[in-house]
Structures are given as C-alpha cells and as structure tokens.
PDB file of C-alpha atoms in Angstrom:
ATOM      1  CA  SER O   1      11.662  40.665  43.311  1.00 96.00           C
ATOM      2  CA  THR O   2       9.792  39.040  40.454  1.00 97.00           C
ATOM      3  CA  SER O   3       6.302  38.117  39.269  1.00 98.00           C
ATOM      4  CA  ARG O   4       4.503  35.064  40.558  1.00 98.00           C
ATOM      5  CA  ALA O   5       4.741  33.396  37.143  1.00 98.00           C
ATOM      6  CA  ALA O   6       8.512  33.940  36.939  1.00 98.00           C
ATOM      7  CA  GLN O   7       8.885  32.747  40.516  1.00 98.00           C
ATOM      8  CA  PHE O   8       7.173  29.489  39.596  1.00 98.00           C
ATOM      9  CA  ALA O   9       9.293  29.114  36.443  1.00 98.00           C
ATOM     10  CA  PHE O  10      12.477  29.551  38.463  1.00 97.00           C
ATOM     11  CA  ALA O  11      11.231  27.083  41.103  1.00 98.00           C
ATOM     12  CA  LEU O  12      10.384  24.565  38.359  1.00 97.00           C
ATOM     13  CA  LEU O  13      13.869  24.904  36.885  1.00 97.00           C
ATOM     14  CA  GLY O  14      15.427  24.520  40.336  1.00 97.00           C
ATOM     15  CA  ALA O  15      13.336  21.425  41.029  1.00 97.00           C
ATOM     16  CA  SER O  16      14.854  19.745  37.963  1.00 97.00           C
ATOM     17  CA  ALA O  17      18.166  19.595  39.850  1.00 96.00           C
ATOM     18  CA  ALA O  18      16.689  16.820  42.036  1.00 96.00           C
ATOM     19  CA  GLN O  19      17.737  18.584  45.220  1.00 96.00           C
ATOM     20  CA  ARG O  20      14.271  18.471  46.795  1.00 96.00           C
ATOM     21  CA  GLY O  21      11.715  21.266  46.617  1.00 96.00           C
ATOM     22  CA  PRO O  22      11.921  25.066  46.746  1.00 97.00           C
ATOM     23  CA  LEU O  23      10.526  25.381  50.288  1.00 98.00           C
ATOM     24  CA  TRP O  24      12.939  22.748  51.560  1.00 97.00           C
ATOM     25  CA  TRP O  25      15.881  24.461  49.860  1.00 96.00           C
ATOM     26  CA  ALA O  26      14.983  27.957  51.064  1.00 97.00           C
ATOM     27  CA  SER O  27      14.257  26.829  54.625  1.00 97.00           C
ATOM     28  CA  HIS O  28      17.577  25.052  55.028  1.00 96.00           C
ATOM     29  CA  HIS O  29      19.496  27.916  53.450  1.00 96.00           C
ATOM     30  CA  ARG O  30      17.892  30.456  55.770  1.00 97.00           C
ATOM     31  CA  HIS O  31      18.504  28.230  58.794  1.00 96.00           C
ATOM     32  CA  HIS O  32      22.135  27.885  57.752  1.00 96.00           C
ATOM     33  CA  HIS O  33      22.593  31.647  57.718  1.00 96.00           C
ATOM     34  CA  ALA O  34      20.924  32.024  61.098  1.00 96.00           C
ATOM     35  CA  HIS O  35      23.044  29.276  62.710  1.00 96.00           C
ATOM     36  CA  ALA O  36      26.120  28.928  60.474  1.00 96.00           C
ATOM     37  CA  ASP O  37      28.683  26.543  61.977  1.00 97.00           C
ATOM     38  CA  GLU O  38      26.726  26.216  65.214  1.00 96.00           C
ATOM     39  CA  PRO O  39      25.674  22.746  66.472  1.00 95.00           C
ATOM     40  CA  SER O  40      22.229  23.070  64.835  1.00 94.00           C
ATOM     41  CA  ASP O  41      23.751  23.780  61.404  1.00 95.00           C
ATOM     42  CA  ALA O  42      23.085  20.467  59.619  1.00 92.00           C
ATOM     43  CA  HIS O  43      25.965  20.817  57.149  1.00 93.00           C
ATOM     44  CA  SER O  44      28.709  22.417  59.220  1.00 95.00           C
ATOM     45  CA  ALA O  45      32.113  20.871  58.625  1.00 93.00           C
ATOM     46  CA  ARG O  46      33.280  22.316  61.942  1.00 94.00           C
ATOM     47  CA  GLN O  47      30.521  20.561  63.855  1.00 95.00           C
ATOM     48  CA  HIS O  48      30.002  17.346  61.913  1.00 94.00           C
ATOM     49  CA  GLY O  49      33.087  16.638  59.786  1.00 95.00           C
ATOM     50  CA  PHE O  50      33.788  16.853  56.060  1.00 94.00           C
ATOM     51  CA  ALA O  51      31.874  13.792  54.758  1.00 95.00           C
ATOM     52  CA  TRP O  52      28.709  14.715  56.658  1.00 95.00           C
ATOM     53  CA  SER O  53      28.873  18.375  55.646  1.00 96.00           C
ATOM     54  CA  HIS O  54      29.427  17.443  51.997  1.00 96.00           C
ATOM     55  CA  ALA O  55      26.741  14.815  51.415  1.00 95.00           C
ATOM     56  CA  GLY O  56      25.801  12.919  54.566  1.00 95.00           C
ATOM     57  CA  TRP O  57      23.363  15.518  55.861  1.00 95.00           C
ATOM     58  CA  PHE O  58      21.511  15.650  52.530  1.00 95.00           C
ATOM     59  CA  LEU O  59      21.004  11.878  52.506  1.00 93.00           C
ATOM     60  CA  ALA O  60      19.984  11.610  56.162  1.00 93.00           C
ATOM     61  CA  SER O  61      16.274  11.233  56.958  1.00 92.00           C
ATOM     62  CA  SER O  62      16.670  13.766  59.772  1.00 90.00           C
ATOM     63  CA  SER O  63      17.198  16.462  57.126  1.00 93.00           C
ATOM     64  CA  PHE O  64      14.143  15.652  54.987  1.00 93.00           C
ATOM     65  CA  ALA O  65      11.682  17.933  56.799  1.00 94.00           C
ATOM     66  CA  VAL O  66      11.019  21.498  55.693  1.00 96.00           C
ATOM     67  CA  ARG O  67      11.710  24.113  58.377  1.00 95.00           C
ATOM     68  CA  MET O  68       8.332  25.722  57.735  1.00 96.00           C
ATOM     69  CA  ASP O  69       8.844  28.505  60.277  1.00 96.00           C
ATOM     70  CA  ARG O  70      11.610  29.820  57.996  1.00 97.00           C
ATOM     71  CA  VAL O  71       9.541  30.017  54.793  1.00 97.00           C
ATOM     72  CA  ARG O  72       6.088  31.232  55.740  1.00 97.00           C
ATOM     73  CA  ASP O  73       6.374  33.930  53.060  1.00 97.00           C
ATOM     74  CA  LEU O  74       6.938  31.329  50.329  1.00 97.00           C
ATOM     75  CA  ALA O  75       4.546  28.713  51.745  1.00 97.00           C
ATOM     76  CA  ARG O  76       1.544  30.904  50.916  1.00 97.00           C
ATOM     77  CA  TYR O  77       1.949  29.957  47.241  1.00 98.00           C
ATOM     78  CA  PRO O  78       0.174  26.637  46.536  1.00 98.00           C
ATOM     79  CA  GLU O  79       2.259  25.990  43.412  1.00 98.00           C
ATOM     80  CA  LEU O  80       5.464  26.107  45.491  1.00 98.00           C
ATOM     81  CA  ARG O  81       3.917  23.840  48.129  1.00 98.00           C
ATOM     82  CA  TRP O  82       2.983  21.384  45.349  1.00 98.00           C
ATOM     83  CA  LEU O  83       6.529  21.367  43.944  1.00 97.00           C
ATOM     84  CA  ASP O  84       7.830  20.775  47.443  1.00 97.00           C
ATOM     85  CA  ARG O  85       5.410  17.966  48.274  1.00 97.00           C
ATOM     86  CA  PHE O  86       5.978  16.166  44.960  1.00 97.00           C
ATOM     87  CA  ASP O  87       9.656  16.979  44.633  1.00 96.00           C
ATOM     88  CA  VAL O  88      10.352  13.886  42.500  1.00 97.00           C
ATOM     89  CA  ALA O  89       7.822  14.893  39.833  1.00 98.00           C
ATOM     90  CA  VAL O  90       9.958  17.350  37.835  1.00 98.00           C
ATOM     91  CA  PRO O  91      13.184  15.304  37.929  1.00 98.00           C
ATOM     92  CA  SER O  92      11.223  12.193  36.923  1.00 98.00           C
ATOM     93  CA  LEU O  93       9.603  13.955  33.966  1.00 98.00           C
ATOM     94  CA  LEU O  94      13.013  15.256  32.885  1.00 98.00           C
ATOM     95  CA  ALA O  95      14.576  11.803  33.194  1.00 98.00           C
ATOM     96  CA  PHE O  96      11.796  10.111  31.189  1.00 97.00           C
ATOM     97  CA  ALA O  97      11.918  12.800  28.478  1.00 98.00           C
ATOM     98  CA  LEU O  98      15.680  12.354  28.074  1.00 98.00           C
ATOM     99  CA  LEU O  99      15.327   8.564  28.112  1.00 97.00           C
ATOM    100  CA  TRP O 100      12.750   8.849  25.339  1.00 97.00           C
ATOM    101  CA  LEU O 101      15.321  10.735  23.268  1.00 97.00           C
ATOM    102  CA  GLY O 102      17.887   7.992  23.791  1.00 97.00           C
ATOM    103  CA  MET O 103      20.007   6.296  26.418  1.00 97.00           C
ATOM    104  CA  GLU O 104      22.977   8.620  25.874  1.00 97.00           C
ATOM    105  CA  TYR O 105      20.742  11.644  26.592  1.00 97.00           C
ATOM    106  CA  PHE O 106      19.530  10.027  29.795  1.00 98.00           C
ATOM    107  CA  VAL O 107      23.003   8.998  30.992  1.00 98.00           C
ATOM    108  CA  TRP O 108      24.743  12.300  30.251  1.00 97.00           C
ATOM    109  CA  GLY O 109      21.811  14.702  30.391  1.00 97.00           C
ATOM    110  CA  PHE O 110      20.413  13.397  33.661  1.00 97.00           C
ATOM    111  CA  CYS O 111      22.541  10.854  35.551  1.00 97.00           C
ATOM    112  CA  VAL O 112      26.053  12.247  35.078  1.00 98.00           C
ATOM    113  CA  SER O 113      24.993  15.894  35.097  1.00 97.00           C
ATOM    114  CA  THR O 114      22.867  15.491  38.239  1.00 97.00           C
ATOM    115  CA  VAL O 115      25.671  13.805  40.185  1.00 97.00           C
ATOM    116  CA  ALA O 116      28.160  16.454  39.010  1.00 97.00           C
ATOM    117  CA  LEU O 117      25.738  19.208  40.046  1.00 96.00           C
ATOM    118  CA  TYR O 118      25.239  17.593  43.447  1.00 96.00           C
ATOM    119  CA  HIS O 119      28.952  17.602  44.215  1.00 96.00           C
ATOM    120  CA  ALA O 120      29.487  21.124  42.854  1.00 97.00           C
ATOM    121  CA  THR O 121      26.652  22.387  45.057  1.00 96.00           C
ATOM    122  CA  PHE O 122      27.842  20.451  48.100  1.00 96.00           C
ATOM    123  CA  THR O 123      31.372  21.909  47.916  1.00 97.00           C
ATOM    124  CA  ILE O 124      29.941  25.207  49.153  1.00 97.00           C
ATOM    125  CA  ASN O 125      28.822  23.504  52.371  1.00 94.00           C
ATOM    126  CA  SER O 126      32.023  21.556  52.891  1.00 96.00           C
ATOM    127  CA  LEU O 127      35.041  23.085  51.117  1.00 97.00           C
ATOM    128  CA  ALA O 128      33.929  26.752  51.229  1.00 97.00           C
ATOM    129  CA  HIS O 129      33.820  26.557  55.017  1.00 97.00           C
ATOM    130  CA  ARG O 130      37.352  25.151  55.214  1.00 96.00           C
ATOM    131  CA  TYR O 131      39.585  26.367  52.382  1.00 97.00           C
ATOM    132  CA  GLY O 132      40.123  29.880  51.109  1.00 98.00           C
ATOM    133  CA  THR O 133      40.544  33.410  52.398  1.00 97.00           C
ATOM    134  CA  ARG O 134      38.508  35.418  54.879  1.00 97.00           C
ATOM    135  CA  ARG O 135      38.080  39.046  53.826  1.00 97.00           C
ATOM    136  CA  TYR O 136      35.443  39.678  56.517  1.00 96.00           C
ATOM    137  CA  PRO O 137      35.418  38.486  60.153  1.00 95.00           C
ATOM    138  CA  THR O 138      32.062  36.686  60.091  1.00 96.00           C
ATOM    139  CA  ARG O 139      31.044  34.530  63.065  1.00 95.00           C
ATOM    140  CA  ASP O 140      31.217  31.386  60.907  1.00 97.00           C
ATOM    141  CA  ASP O 141      34.022  29.639  58.968  1.00 97.00           C
ATOM    142  CA  SER O 142      33.004  30.866  55.506  1.00 98.00           C
ATOM    143  CA  ARG O 143      35.819  31.379  52.975  1.00 98.00           C
ATOM    144  CA  ASN O 144      36.266  32.976  49.563  1.00 98.00           C
ATOM    145  CA  ASN O 145      37.657  30.416  47.127  1.00 98.00           C
ATOM    146  CA  VAL O 146      38.325  31.315  43.483  1.00 98.00           C
ATOM    147  CA  TRP O 147      38.355  27.666  42.335  1.00 98.00           C
ATOM    148  CA  LEU O 148      34.927  27.036  43.860  1.00 98.00           C
ATOM    149  CA  ALA O 149      33.688  30.282  42.319  1.00 98.00           C
ATOM    150  CA  LEU O 150      34.753  28.972  38.908  1.00 97.00           C
ATOM    151  CA  LEU O 151      33.065  25.629  39.594  1.00 96.00           C
ATOM    152  CA  THR O 152      29.784  27.096  40.892  1.00 97.00           C
ATOM    153  CA  LEU O 153      29.467  30.210  38.696  1.00 97.00           C
ATOM    154  CA  GLY O 154      30.177  32.616  41.529  1.00 97.00           C
ATOM    155  CA  GLU O 155      29.057  30.949  44.741  1.00 97.00           C
ATOM    156  CA  GLY O 156      32.633  30.353  45.814  1.00 98.00           C
ATOM    157  CA  TRP O 157      32.816  33.920  47.145  1.00 98.00           C
ATOM    158  CA  HIS O 158      31.213  32.489  50.235  1.00 98.00           C
ATOM    159  CA  ASN O 159      32.730  34.745  52.882  1.00 98.00           C
ATOM    160  CA  ASN O 160      31.362  37.719  50.931  1.00 98.00           C
ATOM    161  CA  HIS O 161      27.949  36.047  50.862  1.00 98.00           C
ATOM    162  CA  HIS O 162      27.886  35.348  54.598  1.00 98.00           C
ATOM    163  CA  TYR O 163      29.049  38.859  55.386  1.00 97.00           C
ATOM    164  CA  PHE O 164      26.278  40.552  53.364  1.00 97.00           C
ATOM    165  CA  PRO O 165      23.765  37.904  52.214  1.00 96.00           C
ATOM    166  CA  ARG O 166      21.197  40.461  50.993  1.00 95.00           C
ATOM    167  CA  ALA O 167      23.368  41.363  48.018  1.00 97.00           C
ATOM    168  CA  ALA O 168      22.430  40.046  44.579  1.00 97.00           C
ATOM    169  CA  ARG O 169      26.104  39.484  43.855  1.00 97.00           C
ATOM    170  CA  GLN O 170      28.588  37.278  45.664  1.00 98.00           C
ATOM    171  CA  GLY O 171      31.687  38.530  43.872  1.00 97.00           C
ATOM    172  CA  PHE O 172      31.917  41.972  45.452  1.00 97.00           C
ATOM    173  CA  TYR O 173      34.579  43.297  43.043  1.00 96.00           C
ATOM    174  CA  TRP O 174      34.707  43.258  39.250  1.00 95.00           C
ATOM    175  CA  TRP O 175      37.619  40.789  39.220  1.00 96.00           C
ATOM    176  CA  GLU O 176      35.667  38.243  41.299  1.00 97.00           C
ATOM    177  CA  PHE O 177      34.127  35.862  38.736  1.00 96.00           C
ATOM    178  CA  ASP O 178      30.357  35.866  39.285  1.00 98.00           C
ATOM    179  CA  PRO O 179      28.391  34.979  36.132  1.00 97.00           C
ATOM    180  CA  THR O 180      25.272  34.269  38.207  1.00 97.00           C
ATOM    181  CA  TYR O 181      25.145  37.971  39.013  1.00 98.00           C
ATOM    182  CA  TYR O 182      25.601  38.861  35.350  1.00 97.00           C
ATOM    183  CA  ALA O 183      22.645  36.606  34.544  1.00 97.00           C
ATOM    184  CA  LEU O 184      20.574  38.366  37.195  1.00 98.00           C
ATOM    185  CA  ARG O 185      21.523  41.733  35.687  1.00 97.00           C
ATOM    186  CA  ALA O 186      20.443  40.477  32.255  1.00 98.00           C
ATOM    187  CA  LEU O 187      17.092  39.284  33.654  1.00 98.00           C
ATOM    188  CA  ALA O 188      16.644  42.658  35.343  1.00 98.00           C
ATOM    189  CA  GLY O 189      17.368  44.387  32.037  1.00 98.00           C
ATOM    190  CA  LEU O 190      14.615  42.325  30.440  1.00 98.00           C
ATOM    191  CA  GLY O 191      12.193  43.244  33.223  1.00 98.00           C
ATOM    192  CA  VAL O 192      11.846  39.658  34.477  1.00 98.00           C
ATOM    193  CA  ILE O 193      13.231  40.562  37.915  1.00 98.00           C
ATOM    194  CA  TRP O 194      13.796  43.886  39.675  1.00 98.00           C
ATOM    195  CA  ASP O 195      15.024  45.522  42.893  1.00 97.00           C
ATOM    196  CA  LEU O 196      18.412  43.796  42.818  1.00 96.00           C
ATOM    197  CA  LYS O 197      20.185  44.628  46.077  1.00 96.00           C
ATOM    198  CA  PRO O 198      23.696  46.069  45.580  1.00 95.00           C
ATOM    199  CA  VAL O 199      26.640  45.889  47.963  1.00 95.00           C
ATOM    200  CA  PRO O 200      26.952  49.352  49.570  1.00 94.00           C
ATOM    201  CA  ALA O 201      30.474  50.713  49.127  1.00 93.00           C
ATOM    202  CA  ASP O 202      30.925  51.395  52.850  1.00 91.00           C
ATOM    203  CA  VAL O 203      29.877  47.817  53.659  1.00 91.00           C
ATOM    204  CA  ARG O 204      32.134  46.306  50.992  1.00 93.00           C
ATOM    205  CA  GLU O 205      35.227  48.199  52.210  1.00 92.00           C
ATOM    206  CA  ARG O 206      34.957  47.086  55.849  1.00 86.00           C
ATOM    207  CA  ARG O 207      37.536  44.575  57.035  1.00 74.00           C
TER     208      ARG O 207
END
C-alpha cells in the first residue's frame, strides 16, 4: 500500500522504461498469473515458442490493448489513465532531456540502457519459464534461476513468485538475492509504503 502521490511517482518512473503504461503492464501481468502457460497467455514459451515469448508478443499489435477488466481498481485514477494513454510522453521527455545534455547521454542513458532493460525484463517471460529449478509444483512452467535473479535484481526467483505472488519478496530465503525486496523494506522504513506482505513460514516450507 502507498499514497496516491507515491503511486503516481512510481508509475511515472516505470513509464520511463518505455514498456507502455502502468495499466497495460498491470493488466498483462495479472492475466499472466491467471492463465500462466495456458493458450491465452500471450508470452508463454510453452505455447508460443522462445522468440515470441521473449519479444514477439510485446511487439505484436494484438498485445497493445489494455485488459481493462483486470485493472478496474487502478483505472479509477485519472493520472494513471493519462500515463497509459500517452505512454510515449515520459520516455520522449527523458530522451530529449538526455539528448540536450549530449549525444553520449542519449545513446548510453536512453538507447543502450532501454534495450538492455527490455531484454533483462523479457528473460523472465522466456528463460524463467524454461531454465532453472522448481521448488514448488505450480501449474505453470515457472523456474527459479539464480543468474536471472542477479540480472533482474531478484525477479529470477520466478517459481517462488508464481507459487505465492502476494508476497513482497521473491527470494523466499535470506540467501536468495533479492535487492528489490530490500528496497521495498527501505521504503517501508521511510513510511513511503506500508503493509508489505510476508511469506508465511508454513507456506514457504511446502514442497
């Protein structure tokens, strides 16, 4: 949980990644969890192959629409709807600001970093549903992969995430590298966010 102002700030920061808007992102993520690795899962490697699951689905016009039925709770905020409708606005402003500072800032601070971020993000759809270990018998192909966790600051513990997606952390044990969770704990300590959901011990120890 967080305040409306912080929610907008986080959405603004997320929009700078040039991966469409917050409603689009949330709707596809929620749909993925509801139908992971089923035929309707747009980025399932099992259903559609590696190349499609990695990047093809994101580039396809069939994936551009927001699944509004999945995000009615978020769609009531006009500022989030605006960010979603004009999803090129924030990345464009960032690109022009960096270009104003100099070509090297634009190339490395926007072009190279955005492409690198794309592929790091996309590995969770493609590689994390093919390579790694399965601690929990989820109904999908999700895997825990330490290398992807290092690359994505904790999201590589994908089998954990699919098993108990309500948890604020994806690395369920202290030795599972999850700096995103540490950042969330820091924000909670500052009072920016609250009500972080833990992983109940009895849930974590099931196999």
